[in-house]
Coordinates of C-alpha atoms and ligand atoms in Angstrom, one line a residue:
X180 CA -31.7 -6.3 -9.8
X181 CA -31.8 -4.8 -13.4
X182 CA -30.2 -7.0 -16.1
X183 CA -26.5 -6.4 -16.8
X184 CA -25.5 -4.1 -19.6
X185 CA -23.9 -5.7 -22.6
X186 CA -20.4 -4.8 -21.6
X187 CA -21.0 -5.9 -18.0
X188 CA -22.3 -9.3 -19.2
X189 CA -19.2 -9.7 -21.4
X190 CA -17.0 -8.8 -18.4
X191 CA -18.5 -11.4 -16.0
X192 CA -18.3 -14.1 -18.7
X193 CA -14.6 -13.5 -19.3
X194 CA -12.7 -12.0 -16.3
X195 CA -11.7 -13.4 -13.0
X196 CA -11.5 -10.1 -11.0
X197 CA -8.8 -9.6 -8.3
X198 CA -10.2 -8.8 -4.9
X199 CA -13.9 -9.2 -5.7
X200 CA -16.7 -11.2 -4.4
X201 CA -17.1 -13.2 -7.6
X202 CA -20.7 -14.1 -6.8
X203 CA -21.8 -10.6 -6.0
X204 CA -20.0 -9.3 -9.1
X205 CA -22.1 -11.6 -11.3
X206 CA -25.2 -9.9 -9.9
X207 CA -24.1 -6.3 -9.8
X208 CA -21.7 -6.2 -12.7
X209 CA -18.5 -4.1 -12.7
X210 CA -18.2 -0.3 -13.1
X211 CA -16.5 0.0 -16.5
X212 CA -14.2 3.0 -16.8
X213 CA -13.3 4.6 -20.0
X214 CA -11.1 7.7 -19.6
X215 CA -9.7 10.0 -17.0
X216 CA -8.6 13.6 -16.5
X217 CA -7.1 15.2 -13.4
X218 CA -8.7 13.6 -10.4
X219 CA -11.8 12.4 -12.4
X220 CA -12.5 9.2 -14.2
X221 CA -15.4 8.6 -16.5
X222 CA -17.4 5.4 -17.1
X223 CA -18.5 4.0 -20.4
X224 CA -21.7 6.1 -20.3
X225 CA -19.8 9.3 -19.7
X226 CA -20.6 9.7 -16.0
X227 CA -17.8 11.4 -14.0
X228 CA -16.4 10.1 -10.7
X229 CA -13.9 11.6 -8.3
X230 CA -11.2 8.9 -8.1
X231 CA -11.0 8.9 -4.4
X232 CA -8.5 6.1 -4.3
X233 CA -6.0 7.4 -6.9
X234 CA -6.7 4.1 -8.7
X235 CA -5.2 1.7 -6.2
X236 CA -3.3 4.3 -4.0
X237 CA -1.0 5.0 -7.0
X238 CA -2.2 7.8 -9.4
X239 CA -0.6 10.6 -7.4
X240 CA -0.5 13.0 -10.4
X241 CA -4.0 12.1 -11.5
X242 CA -5.1 11.2 -15.1
X243 CA -4.1 12.6 -18.5
X244 CA -0.8 14.1 -17.4
X245 CA 0.7 15.1 -20.8
X246 CA 4.3 15.2 -19.5
X247 CA 4.1 11.6 -18.4
X248 CA 2.4 10.6 -21.6
X249 CA 5.1 12.3 -23.6
X250 CA 7.9 10.7 -21.6
X251 CA 6.3 7.3 -22.2
X252 CA 5.8 7.8 -26.0
X253 CA 9.2 9.3 -26.5
X254 CA 10.9 6.3 -24.8
X255 CA 8.7 3.8 -26.7
X256 CA 9.8 5.4 -30.0
X257 CA 13.5 5.4 -28.9
X258 CA 13.8 1.9 -27.3
X259 CA 10.6 0.2 -26.4
X260 CA 12.2 -2.7 -24.5
X261 CA 15.6 -3.6 -23.1
X262 CA 16.4 -5.7 -20.1
X263 CA 19.1 -5.6 -17.5
X264 CA 20.0 -9.4 -17.5
X265 CA 23.5 -10.7 -18.2
X266 CA 25.2 -7.3 -18.4
X267 CA 22.9 -5.4 -20.7
X268 CA 21.7 -2.0 -19.6
X269 CA 20.0 1.2 -20.7
X270 CA 20.1 4.8 -19.7
X271 CA 16.6 5.2 -18.2
X272 CA 17.3 2.5 -15.6
X273 CA 20.7 3.9 -14.8
X274 CA 19.3 7.5 -14.4
X275 CA 16.3 6.4 -12.4
X276 CA 18.6 4.3 -10.0
X277 CA 20.7 7.5 -9.5
X278 CA 17.6 9.5 -8.7
X279 CA 16.3 6.9 -6.2
X280 CA 19.7 6.8 -4.5
X281 CA 19.6 10.6 -4.0
X282 CA 16.0 10.6 -2.8
X283 CA 16.0 7.4 -0.6
X284 CA 15.5 8.1 3.1
X285 CA 18.1 5.5 3.9
X286 CA 21.8 5.0 2.8
X287 CA 21.5 3.2 -0.5
X288 CA 24.3 1.6 -2.5
X289 CA 22.2 0.1 -5.3
X290 CA 18.7 -0.2 -6.6
X291 CA 17.0 -3.4 -7.8
X292 CA 14.0 -3.0 -10.1
X293 CA 10.8 -5.1 -10.3
X294 CA 7.3 -4.4 -11.7
X295 CA 5.0 -4.7 -8.7
X296 CA 4.9 -4.2 -5.0
X297 CA 4.6 -7.9 -4.5
X298 CA 7.7 -8.6 -6.5
X299 CA 9.6 -6.0 -4.6
X300 CA 8.7 -7.6 -1.3
X301 CA 9.4 -11.1 -2.5
X302 CA 12.8 -9.7 -3.6
X303 CA 13.3 -8.3 -0.1
X304 CA 12.7 -11.7 1.4
X305 CA 15.0 -13.5 -1.1
X306 CA 17.8 -10.9 -0.7
X307 CA 17.7 -11.2 3.1
X308 CA 17.9 -15.0 2.8
X309 CA 20.7 -14.8 0.2
X310 CA 22.6 -12.2 2.2
X311 CA 22.5 -14.3 5.4
X312 CA 23.8 -17.4 3.5
X313 CA 26.6 -15.3 2.1
X314 CA 27.4 -14.0 5.5
X315 CA 27.7 -17.6 6.9
X316 CA 24.6 -17.4 9.1
X317 CA 22.2 -19.8 7.4
X318 CA 19.9 -20.1 10.5
X319 CA 19.0 -16.4 10.4
X320 CA 16.1 -16.5 8.0
X321 CA 12.8 -15.8 9.7
X322 CA 10.9 -12.7 8.7
X323 CA 8.5 -11.0 11.1
X324 CA 5.6 -9.1 9.7
X325 CA 2.4 -7.9 11.4
X326 CA -1.2 -8.9 11.7
X327 CA -3.2 -6.8 9.2
X328 CA -0.2 -6.0 7.2
X329 CA -0.5 -5.8 3.4
X330 CA 2.6 -6.6 1.4
X331 CA 1.1 -8.2 -1.7
X332 CA -0.1 -11.5 -3.1
X333 CA 2.8 -13.5 -4.5
X334 CA 3.7 -16.5 -2.4
X335 CA 6.2 -14.8 -0.1
X336 CA 4.5 -11.4 -0.1
X337 CA 1.1 -13.0 0.6
X338 CA 2.7 -14.8 3.5
X339 CA 4.0 -11.5 4.8
X340 CA 0.5 -10.1 4.4
X341 CA -1.3 -10.5 7.7
X342 CA -4.9 -10.8 6.5
X343 CA -6.9 -14.0 6.9
X344 CA -8.4 -14.0 3.5
X345 CA -5.0 -13.8 1.8
X346 CA -4.0 -17.1 3.6
X347 CA -7.2 -19.0 3.9
X348 CA -7.5 -21.8 1.2
X349 CA -4.3 -20.6 -0.4
X350 CA -2.2 -22.8 2.0
X351 CA -0.3 -19.7 3.3
X352 CA 1.7 -18.4 5.0
X353 CA 4.8 -20.4 4.1
X354 CA 7.1 -21.5 6.9
X355 CA 9.4 -19.0 8.5
X356 CA 7.1 -16.0 8.3
X357 CA 5.8 -14.8 11.6
X358 CA 3.3 -12.1 12.5
X359 CA 3.4 -9.8 15.5
X360 CA 0.7 -7.4 16.8
X361 CA -1.0 -4.7 14.9
X362 CA -0.6 -1.1 16.2
X363 CA -4.2 -0.2 16.0
X364 CA -5.1 1.5 19.3
X365 CA -8.9 1.6 18.6
X366 CA -9.2 -2.2 18.2
X367 CA -6.3 -3.7 20.1
X368 CA -5.4 -1.4 23.1
X369 CA -6.3 -2.8 26.5
X370 CA -8.8 -0.9 28.6
X371 CA -7.4 2.4 29.7
X372 CA -4.1 1.8 27.9
X373 CA -2.6 5.1 26.5
X374 CA -1.0 5.3 23.1
X375 CA 2.4 5.3 24.6
X376 CA 1.7 2.3 26.8
X377 CA 0.2 0.5 23.9
X378 CA 3.4 1.1 21.8
X379 CA 5.6 -0.1 24.6
X380 CA 3.6 -3.3 24.9
X381 CA 3.9 -3.9 21.1
X382 CA 7.6 -3.3 21.3
X383 CA 7.8 -5.9 24.2
X384 CA 5.6 -8.3 22.2
X385 CA 8.1 -8.1 19.3
X386 CA 11.0 -8.6 21.6
X387 CA 9.3 -11.6 23.2
X388 CA 8.6 -13.1 19.8
X389 CA 12.2 -12.7 18.7
X390 CA 13.5 -14.3 21.9
X391 CA 11.0 -17.2 21.8
X392 CA 12.0 -17.9 18.2
X393 CA 15.8 -17.4 19.1
X394 CA 17.3 -14.2 17.8
X395 CA 19.8 -16.1 15.8
X396 CA 17.0 -17.3 13.6
X397 CA 15.3 -14.0 13.0
X398 CA 16.5 -12.1 10.0
X399 CA 14.2 -9.2 9.2
X400 CA 11.1 -7.2 10.1
X401 CA 8.9 -5.6 7.5
X402 CA 6.3 -2.9 8.0
X403 CA 4.2 -0.3 6.2
X404 CA 4.5 3.1 7.9
X405 CA 0.7 3.5 7.8
X406 CA -1.0 0.2 7.0
X407 CA -3.0 0.5 3.9
X408 CA -5.1 -2.4 2.7
X409 CA -5.3 -3.8 6.3
X410 CA -7.5 -0.9 7.2
X411 CA -5.6 2.5 7.0
X412 CA -4.0 2.1 10.4
X413 CA -2.0 4.9 11.8
X414 CA 0.3 3.7 14.6
X415 CA 1.0 5.7 17.8
X416 CA 3.8 8.3 17.4
X417 CA 6.1 6.3 19.6
X418 CA 5.5 2.9 18.0
X419 CA 8.2 2.8 15.3
X420 CA 11.0 4.2 17.5
X421 CA 10.2 1.3 20.0
X422 CA 10.2 -1.2 17.2
X423 CA 13.3 0.1 15.6
X424 CA 15.1 -0.2 18.9
X425 CA 14.2 -3.8 19.2
X426 CA 15.3 -4.5 15.6
X427 CA 18.7 -2.9 16.3
X428 CA 19.2 -4.8 19.5
X429 CA 18.8 -8.2 17.8
X430 CA 20.5 -7.3 14.5
X431 CA 17.1 -7.6 12.6
X432 CA 17.1 -6.1 9.1
X433 CA 14.3 -3.5 9.0
X434 CA 12.3 -3.1 5.7
X435 CA 9.9 -0.2 5.2
X436 CA 7.2 -1.1 2.7
X437 CA 6.8 2.4 1.2
X438 CA 4.6 1.1 -1.7
X439 CA 1.7 3.4 -0.6
X440 CA 3.4 5.9 1.7
X441 CA 6.4 6.8 -0.5
X442 CA 6.5 10.0 -2.5
X443 CA 4.4 12.3 -0.3
X444 CA 1.3 10.4 0.6
X445 CA 1.7 11.2 4.3
X446 CA 2.9 14.7 3.7
X447 CA 6.6 13.8 4.0
X448 CA 8.9 12.4 1.3
X449 CA 8.6 8.8 2.7
X450 CA 6.4 7.2 5.3
X451 CA 9.5 6.4 7.5
X452 CA 10.2 10.2 7.6
X453 CA 6.7 10.9 8.7
X454 CA 6.8 8.2 11.5
X455 CA 10.3 8.7 12.7
X456 CA 12.4 5.6 11.9
X457 CA 15.3 4.7 9.7
X458 CA 15.0 1.2 8.1
X459 CA 17.8 -0.6 6.3
X460 CA 15.8 -0.8 3.0
X461 CA 12.6 0.4 1.4
X462 CA 10.2 -1.1 -1.2
X463 CA 8.7 1.5 -3.5
X464 CA 6.1 1.2 -6.3
X465 CA 2.8 2.9 -7.2
X466 CA 3.5 6.6 -7.1
X467 CA 7.0 6.0 -8.5
X468 CA 5.3 6.1 -11.9
X469 CA 2.1 7.6 -10.6
X470 CA 0.5 4.4 -11.9
X471 CA 1.2 5.2 -15.5
X472 CA 3.2 2.0 -15.9
X473 CA 4.1 -0.9 -13.6
X474 CA 7.4 -0.3 -11.8
X475 CA 8.7 -1.1 -8.3
X476 CA 12.1 -1.0 -6.7
X477 CA 14.1 -2.2 -3.7
X478 CA 17.0 -0.3 -2.2
X479 CA 20.1 -2.3 -1.4
X480 CA 22.5 -1.0 1.4
X481 CA 26.2 -1.4 0.9
X482 CA 26.6 -4.2 3.4
X483 CA 24.0 -6.3 1.5
X484 CA 25.6 -5.4 -1.8
X485 CA 29.0 -6.6 -0.5
X486 CA 27.3 -9.9 0.4
X487 CA 25.8 -10.3 -3.0
X488 CA 29.3 -9.7 -4.6
X489 CA 30.6 -12.4 -2.3
X490 CA 28.1 -14.9 -3.6
X491 CA 28.8 -14.0 -7.2
X492 CA 32.4 -14.9 -6.5
X493 CA 31.3 -18.2 -5.0
X494 CA 28.3 -19.2 -7.3
X495 CA 29.2 -17.2 -10.5
X496 CA 25.8 -15.5 -10.9
X497 CA 23.2 -13.5 -9.0
X498 CA 20.3 -15.5 -10.3
X499 CA 17.3 -13.2 -9.6
X500 CA 15.5 -10.8 -11.9
X501 CA 12.3 -10.2 -13.9
X502 CA 11.9 -9.8 -17.6
X503 CA 10.6 -6.3 -16.9
X504 CA 13.1 -5.3 -14.2
X505 CA 13.8 -1.7 -14.9
X506 CA 11.6 -1.6 -18.1
X507 CA 12.8 1.4 -20.0
X508 CA 9.3 2.9 -20.6
X509 CA 8.4 2.6 -16.9
X510 CA 11.7 4.0 -15.9
X511 CA 11.3 7.0 -18.3
X512 CA 7.9 7.7 -16.8
X513 CA 9.3 7.4 -13.3
X514 CA 12.1 9.8 -14.0
X515 CA 9.6 12.4 -15.3
X516 CA 7.2 11.7 -12.3
X517 CA 10.1 12.4 -9.9
X518 CA 11.0 15.5 -11.8
X519 CA 7.3 16.7 -11.5
X520 CA 7.2 15.9 -7.7
X521 CA 10.3 18.1 -7.2
X522 CA 9.4 20.9 -9.6
X523 CA 5.7 21.2 -8.5
X524 CA 6.6 20.7 -4.8
X525 CA 4.0 17.9 -4.7
X526 CA 5.1 16.6 -1.2
X527 CA 5.0 20.1 0.3
X528 CA 1.6 20.7 -1.4
X529 CA 0.3 17.4 0.1
X530 CA 1.5 18.5 3.5
X531 CA -0.3 21.9 3.1
X532 CA -3.6 20.2 2.0
X533 CA -3.4 17.5 4.7
X534 CA -5.0 19.6 7.6
X535 CA -8.1 20.3 5.5
X536 CA -8.3 16.7 4.4
X537 CA -7.9 15.4 7.9
X538 CA -10.4 17.9 9.4
X539 CA -13.1 16.8 6.8
X540 CA -12.3 13.2 7.7
X541 CA -12.4 13.8 11.4
X542 CA -15.8 15.5 11.1
X543 CA -17.2 12.2 9.8
X544 CA -16.4 10.6 13.2
X545 CA -19.7 12.0 14.5
X546 CA -21.7 10.1 12.0
X547 CA -23.8 7.3 13.6
X548 CA -22.2 4.6 11.4
X549 CA -18.6 5.6 12.0
X550 CA -16.6 4.0 14.8
X551 CA -13.3 5.6 14.0
X552 CA -12.2 8.1 11.3
X553 CA -8.4 8.0 11.0
X554 CA -5.7 9.1 8.7
X555 CA -2.5 11.0 8.1
X556 CA -1.5 13.3 5.2
X557 CA -3.8 12.6 2.3
X558 CA -4.9 9.1 3.3
X559 CA -7.9 8.2 5.4
X560 CA -9.9 5.3 6.7
X561 CA -13.4 5.2 8.1
X562 CA -14.4 2.1 10.2
X563 CA -18.1 1.4 10.1
X564 CA -19.7 -0.2 13.2
X565 CA -23.1 -1.4 14.2
X566 CA -22.7 0.2 17.7
X567 CA -20.4 3.2 18.3
X568 CA -20.2 2.8 22.1
X569 CA -19.3 -0.9 22.2
X570 CA -17.4 -0.8 18.8
X571 CA -19.4 -3.8 17.7
X572 CA -18.9 -4.6 14.1
X573 CA -21.5 -5.6 11.5
X574 CA -21.7 -9.2 10.4
X575 CA -19.1 -9.4 7.6
X576 CA -21.7 -11.1 5.4
X577 CA -24.0 -8.0 5.6
X578 CA -21.4 -6.2 3.4
X579 CA -22.1 -2.8 4.8
X580 CA -18.9 -1.1 3.6
X581 CA -19.4 -2.7 0.2
X582 CA -22.8 -1.1 0.1
X583 CA -21.4 2.2 1.1
X584 CA -19.0 2.0 -1.8
X585 CA -21.9 1.3 -4.1
X586 CA -23.8 4.4 -2.8
X587 CA -20.6 6.5 -3.1
X588 CA -20.4 5.4 -6.8
X589 CA -23.9 6.5 -7.3
X590 CA -22.9 9.9 -5.8
X591 CA -19.9 10.1 -8.2
X592 CA -17.1 9.0 -5.9
X593 CA -14.9 6.0 -6.2
X594 CA -13.6 4.7 -2.8
X595 CA -12.7 1.2 -1.6
X596 CA -13.9 -1.1 1.1
X597 CA -11.5 -3.2 3.1
X598 CA -11.8 -6.0 5.6
X599 CA -13.5 -5.1 8.8
X600 CA -15.9 -2.6 7.1
X601 CA -13.3 0.0 6.6
X602 CA -13.6 2.5 3.8
X603 CA -10.3 3.9 2.4
X604 CA -9.8 7.3 0.9
X605 CA -6.6 8.1 -0.9
X606 CA -7.1 10.7 -3.7
X607 CA -4.5 11.9 -6.2
X608 CA -2.0 14.2 -4.4
X609 CA -2.9 16.9 -7.0
X610 CA -6.4 17.2 -5.6
X611 CA -7.4 20.9 -5.2
X612 CA -8.9 22.2 -1.9
X613 CA -12.4 22.6 -3.5
X614 CA -12.2 19.1 -4.7
X615 CA -11.4 17.8 -1.2
X616 CA -14.6 19.5 0.0
X617 CA -16.6 17.9 -2.8
X618 CA -15.1 14.5 -2.2
X619 CA -16.2 14.6 1.5
X620 CA -19.6 16.0 0.6
X621 CA -20.2 13.0 -1.7
X622 CA -18.9 10.6 1.0
X623 CA -21.2 12.1 3.7
X624 CA -24.2 11.6 1.4
X625 CA -23.1 8.0 0.7
X626 CA -22.8 7.4 4.5
X627 CA -26.3 8.8 5.1
X628 CA -27.7 6.5 2.5
X629 CA -25.8 3.6 4.0
X630 CA -27.3 4.4 7.4
X631 CA -30.8 4.4 6.0
X632 CA -30.0 1.1 4.3
X633 CA -28.7 -0.6 7.4
X634 CA -31.9 0.5 9.2
X635 CA -34.1 -0.8 6.5
X636 CA -32.2 -4.1 6.5
X637 CA -32.5 -4.1 10.4
X638 CA -28.7 -4.3 10.7
X639 CA -28.4 -1.4 13.1
Ligands
PLP787 C1 2.0 -1.5 1.1 C2 1.9 -2.4 -0.1 N1 2.8 -3.3 -0.3 C3 2.7 -4.1 -1.4 C4 1.6 -4.0 -2.2 C5 1.5 -5.0 -3.4 O1 1.7 -4.3 -4.6 P1 1.2 -5.0 -6.0 O2 -0.3 -5.0 -5.9 O3 1.7 -4.0 -7.0 O4 1.8 -6.3 -6.1 C6 0.6 -3.1 -2.0 C7 -0.6 -3.0 -2.9 O5 -1.5 -2.3 -2.6 C8 0.7 -2.3 -0.9 O6 -0.3 -1.4 -0.5

């Protein structure tokens, strides 16, 4: 292993990196990025990379967008900070809430702002608990999430997350958070089970869980339309209609975590539009500002707002909020991003480019390392396996997907590895057709190099 560069050595002596193998990082060092333009980012030695993950599923409009930069700087000059506590307000938050109410795929009375996806989902949990206390049903508090879900890392959100490593040694999940089955046909369908039968079984599993827990104690169900960090898992078409029916039957509040899927990622305005269900509320973040500043939001239906009002009459205050709830600079950027999405028909454009993206992705299914290539819209996942026929996975310790990501970086492509040796691809929505071809050409070369490496290491 060559010695670390000066900046890499400074990095490993100073930072605890999120979601990294801290031991491997000390050996390999980080990739240090310096600037970006369009779908490209450049490292500190000037090497360009296609940002095949739009940062972390967020930079929908790519890098260096002058309109967003201008919206941010103009707002910083005008009013760099103002909060929404104790009756203060500002125009960017009001205007953005109006825009979100118009755009939301569900009837929305009010909007609550936070900064991150985790905060949004923690807020969802707290609002549901608070509402059910206000409605005089204090037992109705349990929240059902799913195995392999990703809803963030704060204490409640990490509990909703259904991934072992987010719980292990963190003493999570907290009580009252349950996980039902994951709608991944490739891994969890029974022998010979069709998509439709699989979805029916998962609907029944959810219903059985609600009944075994007692429906009077189950408050909410939360789901990402397409699971992101859990492995880019696209459910069968009939899955969400089944699930929504069960939620309705037992008066379970349904939350759609649109943090990745919102604003066109699946080729529809929101993920729930693409997958055919209507939740009670959505969590949004990421593409809301195209990643130019932190901002997230939760939509509040009228019935919930009425319950919040009731508690303010009783308690005297709605005691929840973050310093940066509705930050004016983030809000100004989001207003501009939403304007660009509408003006440049970004969602329609994403839908138009999706068949090419999905065809290039599907073509990788023939690669000897690829067990399944899956996706929807402009997001894709590739599951690497040791044996295609038996679907046998590699030993997690071998780090095959991590190695593929390193090879991709050498090919000038940034992608991400997820648990279960899945590689995710989620480029900026502004990616051009020629750039999609280039992204997949680089990815194919990285997979070929990974295959040679697994053979040399006697892993396959
Ligand atoms: C679906 C989903 N929900 C929530 C989150 C958490 O967002 P954050 O990292 O901003 O807390 C993420 C992050 O990737 C996500 O993909």
